[in-house]
Coordinates of C-alpha atoms and ligand atoms in Angstrom, one line a residue:
M1 CA 169.1 189.5 112.4
D2 CA 171.6 188.6 115.0
Q3 CA 170.2 185.6 116.8
L4 CA 168.2 183.7 114.2
W5 CA 169.3 180.1 113.5
F6 CA 167.9 177.4 111.3
Y7 CA 168.2 173.9 112.7
E8 CA 168.3 171.0 110.2
K9 CA 167.6 167.7 112.0
H10 CA 169.2 164.8 110.1
T11 CA 168.7 161.8 112.4
R12 CA 167.5 161.1 115.9
G13 CA 170.9 162.1 117.3
Y14 CA 172.4 164.6 114.8
G15 CA 171.5 168.0 113.4
V16 CA 173.2 171.1 112.1
R17 CA 172.5 174.8 112.9
W18 CA 172.9 177.5 110.3
K19 CA 173.0 181.2 111.2
V20 CA 170.3 183.0 109.2
K21 CA 170.9 186.5 107.7
E22 CA 167.3 186.9 106.5
V23 CA 164.2 184.8 105.9
L24 CA 163.3 185.7 102.4
H25 CA 160.2 183.7 101.9
T26 CA 158.1 181.0 103.5
E27 CA 154.9 179.3 102.2
K28 CA 152.9 176.1 102.5
T29 CA 152.5 174.7 99.0
R30 CA 150.2 172.0 98.0
Y31 CA 152.9 169.5 98.6
Q32 CA 155.3 170.8 101.2
E33 CA 156.6 173.6 103.4
L34 CA 158.9 175.8 101.4
A35 CA 161.4 178.4 102.7
V36 CA 164.1 180.5 101.1
I37 CA 166.6 181.8 103.6
D38 CA 169.8 183.8 103.2
T39 CA 172.5 182.3 105.4
F40 CA 175.9 183.6 106.5
E41 CA 177.9 180.6 105.5
W42 CA 176.2 179.3 102.3
G43 CA 174.3 182.1 100.7
K44 CA 170.7 181.8 99.6
T45 CA 169.3 178.4 100.5
L46 CA 166.1 176.5 99.5
V47 CA 164.6 174.4 102.2
L48 CA 161.7 172.0 101.7
D49 CA 160.0 170.4 104.7
G50 CA 162.9 171.4 106.9
N51 CA 165.5 169.8 104.6
V52 CA 168.2 171.8 102.7
Q53 CA 167.8 171.3 99.0
V54 CA 170.3 173.7 97.5
T55 CA 172.6 176.5 98.5
E56 CA 174.1 179.1 96.2
S57 CA 177.6 178.3 97.4
D58 CA 177.9 174.6 97.0
E59 CA 175.1 173.6 94.6
F60 CA 177.7 173.4 91.8
I61 CA 179.2 170.2 93.3
Y62 CA 175.9 168.3 93.3
H63 CA 174.7 169.6 90.0
E64 CA 177.9 169.0 88.1
M65 CA 178.1 165.5 89.5
I66 CA 174.6 164.4 88.9
V67 CA 174.9 165.6 85.3
H68 CA 178.4 165.5 83.8
I69 CA 179.3 161.9 84.8
A70 CA 176.4 160.6 82.8
M71 CA 176.5 163.1 80.0
N72 CA 180.2 162.5 79.4
S73 CA 180.0 158.7 79.5
H74 CA 177.2 158.6 77.0
P75 CA 178.7 159.4 73.5
H76 CA 175.8 161.5 72.1
P77 CA 173.1 162.4 74.6
Q78 CA 170.5 164.5 72.7
K79 CA 167.3 164.1 74.6
V80 CA 167.3 164.3 78.4
L81 CA 164.5 163.9 81.0
I82 CA 164.9 165.4 84.5
I83 CA 162.5 164.2 87.2
G84 CA 162.4 166.8 90.0
G85 CA 165.1 169.5 89.9
G86 CA 162.6 172.4 90.0
D87 CA 165.3 174.8 91.0
G88 CA 166.8 174.5 87.5
G89 CA 170.4 173.6 88.6
T90 CA 170.5 170.2 87.0
A91 CA 168.9 171.5 83.7
R92 CA 171.5 174.4 83.6
E93 CA 174.3 171.8 83.6
V94 CA 172.6 169.5 81.0
L95 CA 172.1 172.5 78.7
K96 CA 175.8 173.2 78.7
H97 CA 176.2 170.2 76.4
E98 CA 176.0 171.2 72.8
S99 CA 174.7 167.7 71.8
V100 CA 171.5 168.4 73.8
Q101 CA 168.5 169.1 71.6
E102 CA 165.6 168.8 74.1
V103 CA 165.2 168.6 77.8
D104 CA 161.9 167.7 79.6
L105 CA 161.8 168.7 83.2
V106 CA 159.0 167.3 85.3
E107 CA 158.5 169.0 88.7
I108 CA 155.5 168.2 90.8
D109 CA 155.5 171.6 92.7
D110 CA 155.2 174.7 90.5
R111 CA 156.0 176.8 93.7
V112 CA 159.6 175.4 93.7
V113 CA 160.1 176.7 90.2
E114 CA 158.5 180.1 90.8
N115 CA 160.5 180.7 94.0
S116 CA 163.7 179.6 92.3
K117 CA 163.0 182.1 89.5
N118 CA 162.6 184.8 92.2
Y119 CA 165.4 184.0 94.6
L120 CA 167.8 181.6 92.8
P121 CA 168.4 183.1 89.4
T122 CA 171.8 181.5 89.0
M123 CA 170.0 178.1 88.8
A124 CA 166.6 179.1 87.4
C125 CA 168.3 180.7 84.4
A126 CA 167.9 177.3 82.8
F127 CA 164.2 178.0 82.3
N128 CA 165.0 180.7 79.7
D129 CA 166.6 178.1 77.4
S130 CA 164.3 177.3 74.5
R131 CA 165.4 173.6 74.5
L132 CA 163.8 173.1 77.9
N133 CA 160.2 172.0 78.3
L134 CA 158.8 172.4 81.8
H135 CA 156.0 170.0 82.9
I136 CA 154.3 170.6 86.2
E137 CA 153.3 167.1 86.9
D138 CA 154.0 164.0 89.0
G139 CA 157.2 162.4 87.6
I140 CA 155.9 158.9 88.4
K141 CA 152.9 159.4 86.3
F142 CA 155.0 161.1 83.5
V143 CA 157.4 158.1 83.1
R144 CA 154.4 155.7 83.2
D145 CA 152.5 157.5 80.5
T146 CA 155.1 159.0 78.1
S147 CA 155.8 157.5 74.7
E148 CA 159.0 159.6 74.3
L149 CA 162.4 157.9 74.3
Y150 CA 165.4 159.5 76.1
D151 CA 169.1 159.1 76.1
L152 CA 169.4 160.0 79.7
V153 CA 167.0 160.3 82.6
I154 CA 168.1 162.1 85.8
I155 CA 166.3 161.7 89.1
D156 CA 167.0 164.9 91.0
S157 CA 164.6 164.2 93.9
S158 CA 164.3 165.1 97.5
D159 CA 164.7 162.5 100.3
P160 CA 162.5 159.4 100.2
I161 CA 159.7 160.9 102.4
G162 CA 156.1 161.5 101.3
P163 CA 155.5 161.7 97.6
A164 CA 159.2 161.0 96.7
V165 CA 159.2 157.5 98.2
Q166 CA 158.0 155.9 94.9
L167 CA 160.9 157.5 93.1
Y168 CA 163.2 155.0 94.7
S169 CA 161.3 151.9 93.8
T170 CA 162.0 149.1 91.3
E171 CA 158.7 149.7 89.6
F172 CA 159.7 153.3 88.9
Y173 CA 163.1 152.3 87.6
Q174 CA 161.3 149.8 85.2
D175 CA 159.2 152.6 83.9
V176 CA 162.3 154.7 83.4
S177 CA 164.0 151.9 81.6
R178 CA 161.0 151.7 79.2
C179 CA 161.4 155.3 78.2
L180 CA 165.1 155.0 77.6
Q181 CA 166.8 154.3 74.3
Q182 CA 168.6 151.0 73.9
D183 CA 171.8 152.6 75.0
G184 CA 170.2 154.9 77.6
M185 CA 171.2 155.7 81.1
I186 CA 169.7 156.8 84.4
A187 CA 171.5 159.0 87.0
V188 CA 170.0 159.1 90.5
Q189 CA 170.9 161.1 93.5
S190 CA 171.2 158.3 96.0
E191 CA 171.6 160.1 99.4
S192 CA 174.3 159.8 102.0
P193 CA 175.7 156.3 102.4
I194 CA 176.2 157.1 106.1
F195 CA 173.0 158.9 107.2
Y196 CA 170.7 157.2 104.7
Q197 CA 172.4 153.8 104.3
D198 CA 169.1 152.0 103.8
T199 CA 168.1 154.2 100.9
F200 CA 171.6 154.1 99.4
V201 CA 171.7 150.3 99.4
R202 CA 168.1 150.1 98.2
V203 CA 168.8 152.3 95.2
F204 CA 171.7 150.2 94.2
E205 CA 169.8 146.9 94.6
N206 CA 166.7 148.2 92.8
L207 CA 168.7 149.7 89.9
S208 CA 170.7 146.4 89.7
S209 CA 167.5 144.5 89.2
V210 CA 166.6 146.6 86.1
F211 CA 169.9 147.7 84.5
P212 CA 172.8 145.5 83.4
L213 CA 175.5 148.0 84.5
V214 CA 175.2 149.9 87.8
K215 CA 177.9 152.1 89.3
V216 CA 178.2 154.3 92.3
C217 CA 180.2 157.5 92.6
L218 CA 180.7 159.9 95.5
A219 CA 181.2 163.6 96.1
P220 CA 181.4 165.7 99.3
I221 CA 178.4 168.1 99.5
M222 CA 179.1 170.2 102.5
T223 CA 175.5 171.3 103.1
Y224 CA 173.8 167.8 102.9
T225 CA 174.3 166.0 106.3
A226 CA 178.1 165.5 106.3
G227 CA 180.7 163.4 104.5
P228 CA 180.2 161.7 101.2
W229 CA 177.0 162.0 99.1
S230 CA 176.2 159.4 96.5
F231 CA 175.1 159.2 92.9
T232 CA 174.1 155.9 91.3
L233 CA 174.1 155.3 87.6
G234 CA 172.3 152.6 85.8
S235 CA 173.2 151.9 82.1
K236 CA 172.0 149.7 79.3
K237 CA 175.3 149.9 77.4
W238 CA 177.9 152.6 78.1
D239 CA 180.1 152.2 81.2
P240 CA 179.4 155.3 83.4
E241 CA 183.0 155.1 84.6
R242 CA 184.5 155.7 81.2
I243 CA 184.5 159.1 79.4
A244 CA 183.2 158.5 75.9
G245 CA 186.0 158.8 73.2
D246 CA 185.5 162.2 71.5
K247 CA 184.1 164.2 74.5
R248 CA 185.3 167.8 74.6
S249 CA 185.5 169.2 78.1
I250 CA 183.1 172.0 79.1
D251 CA 184.7 175.3 80.1
G252 CA 184.0 177.0 83.4
L253 CA 183.1 174.0 85.5
K254 CA 184.1 174.3 89.2
Y255 CA 184.1 170.7 90.4
Y256 CA 184.0 168.1 87.7
N257 CA 187.0 167.3 85.5
D258 CA 188.3 164.2 83.7
D259 CA 190.4 163.0 86.6
L260 CA 187.6 163.5 89.0
H261 CA 185.3 161.5 86.7
K262 CA 187.6 158.5 87.1
G263 CA 188.3 159.1 90.8
A264 CA 184.7 159.5 91.9
F265 CA 184.1 155.8 91.4
I266 CA 186.8 154.8 93.9
L267 CA 184.8 153.7 97.0
P268 CA 186.1 153.4 100.5
Q269 CA 186.0 149.8 101.8
F270 CA 183.1 150.3 104.2
I271 CA 180.9 151.7 101.5
K272 CA 181.9 148.8 99.1
D273 CA 180.9 146.4 101.8
M274 CA 177.4 147.9 102.0
L275 CA 176.9 147.0 98.4
R276 CA 178.0 143.4 98.5
Ligands
AG3_301 N1 167.9 167.2 95.8 C1 168.5 166.4 96.9 C2 168.4 167.0 98.2 C3 168.6 166.0 99.4 C4 169.0 166.8 100.6 N2 168.7 166.0 101.8 C5 168.8 166.5 103.0 N3 169.2 167.7 103.2 N4 168.5 165.7 104.0 C6 168.4 168.5 95.6 C7 167.8 169.2 94.5 C8 168.8 170.0 93.8 N5 168.5 170.3 92.5

């Protein structure tokens, strides 16, 4: 394939083109248009409704950030709930922590899981871990109905379009809070503060109306729009900025480390101003 390009439109006036090596798979699932493409710059890439979800080359940044900041600021996370994350990348990082006894992963679209198993085995390897329970179900309904209590809930969702809109609401965060332990935490992927400023601010405000401690951290994820990407943490007790006392660092990480944990919460002035 010499002339095939994938075009991701971000806003009315900005988009990015990726040269495609091969289109590996496309299908219309019950919920969305799904594609797996192999790209020259970023390796195999999962695309949902035209939006890049993960690439083999830089998924480590997103997944290490959405997981290890929360996991390391909570002193003993044993039971974790992941909403979304059907590629398995977030679960893979959670399961690196020895304290973890059980992970529930709630993905609405089983085709995301099946295609990740086929094409993205470096992420979907998580599904082989016996501590992981996969639920093919609507995450909103799951948190409303469950009587389980978790130490950490991670919202690894797509952009707030269609069925994911509710995952950014105060009502949803209240339901999450109800299924968290008294010292529980929530970690949310909260979009680009530049390209999705409304969503970014809304997540902060909505989480702040439910959790006493809310903090924002940033990381550059090259394949999502451009510039910084945000993660927002809501906590009932532990300060997400502080690494819990006796944490041992995990070997083999490629982005996260102790210094980065502290540095990630330093916000540029224009982003601080958005949250005032
Ligand atoms: N979930 C967040 C994807 C957001 C991408 N947005 C975009 N390209 N406009 C990723 C799931 C990874 N487990």
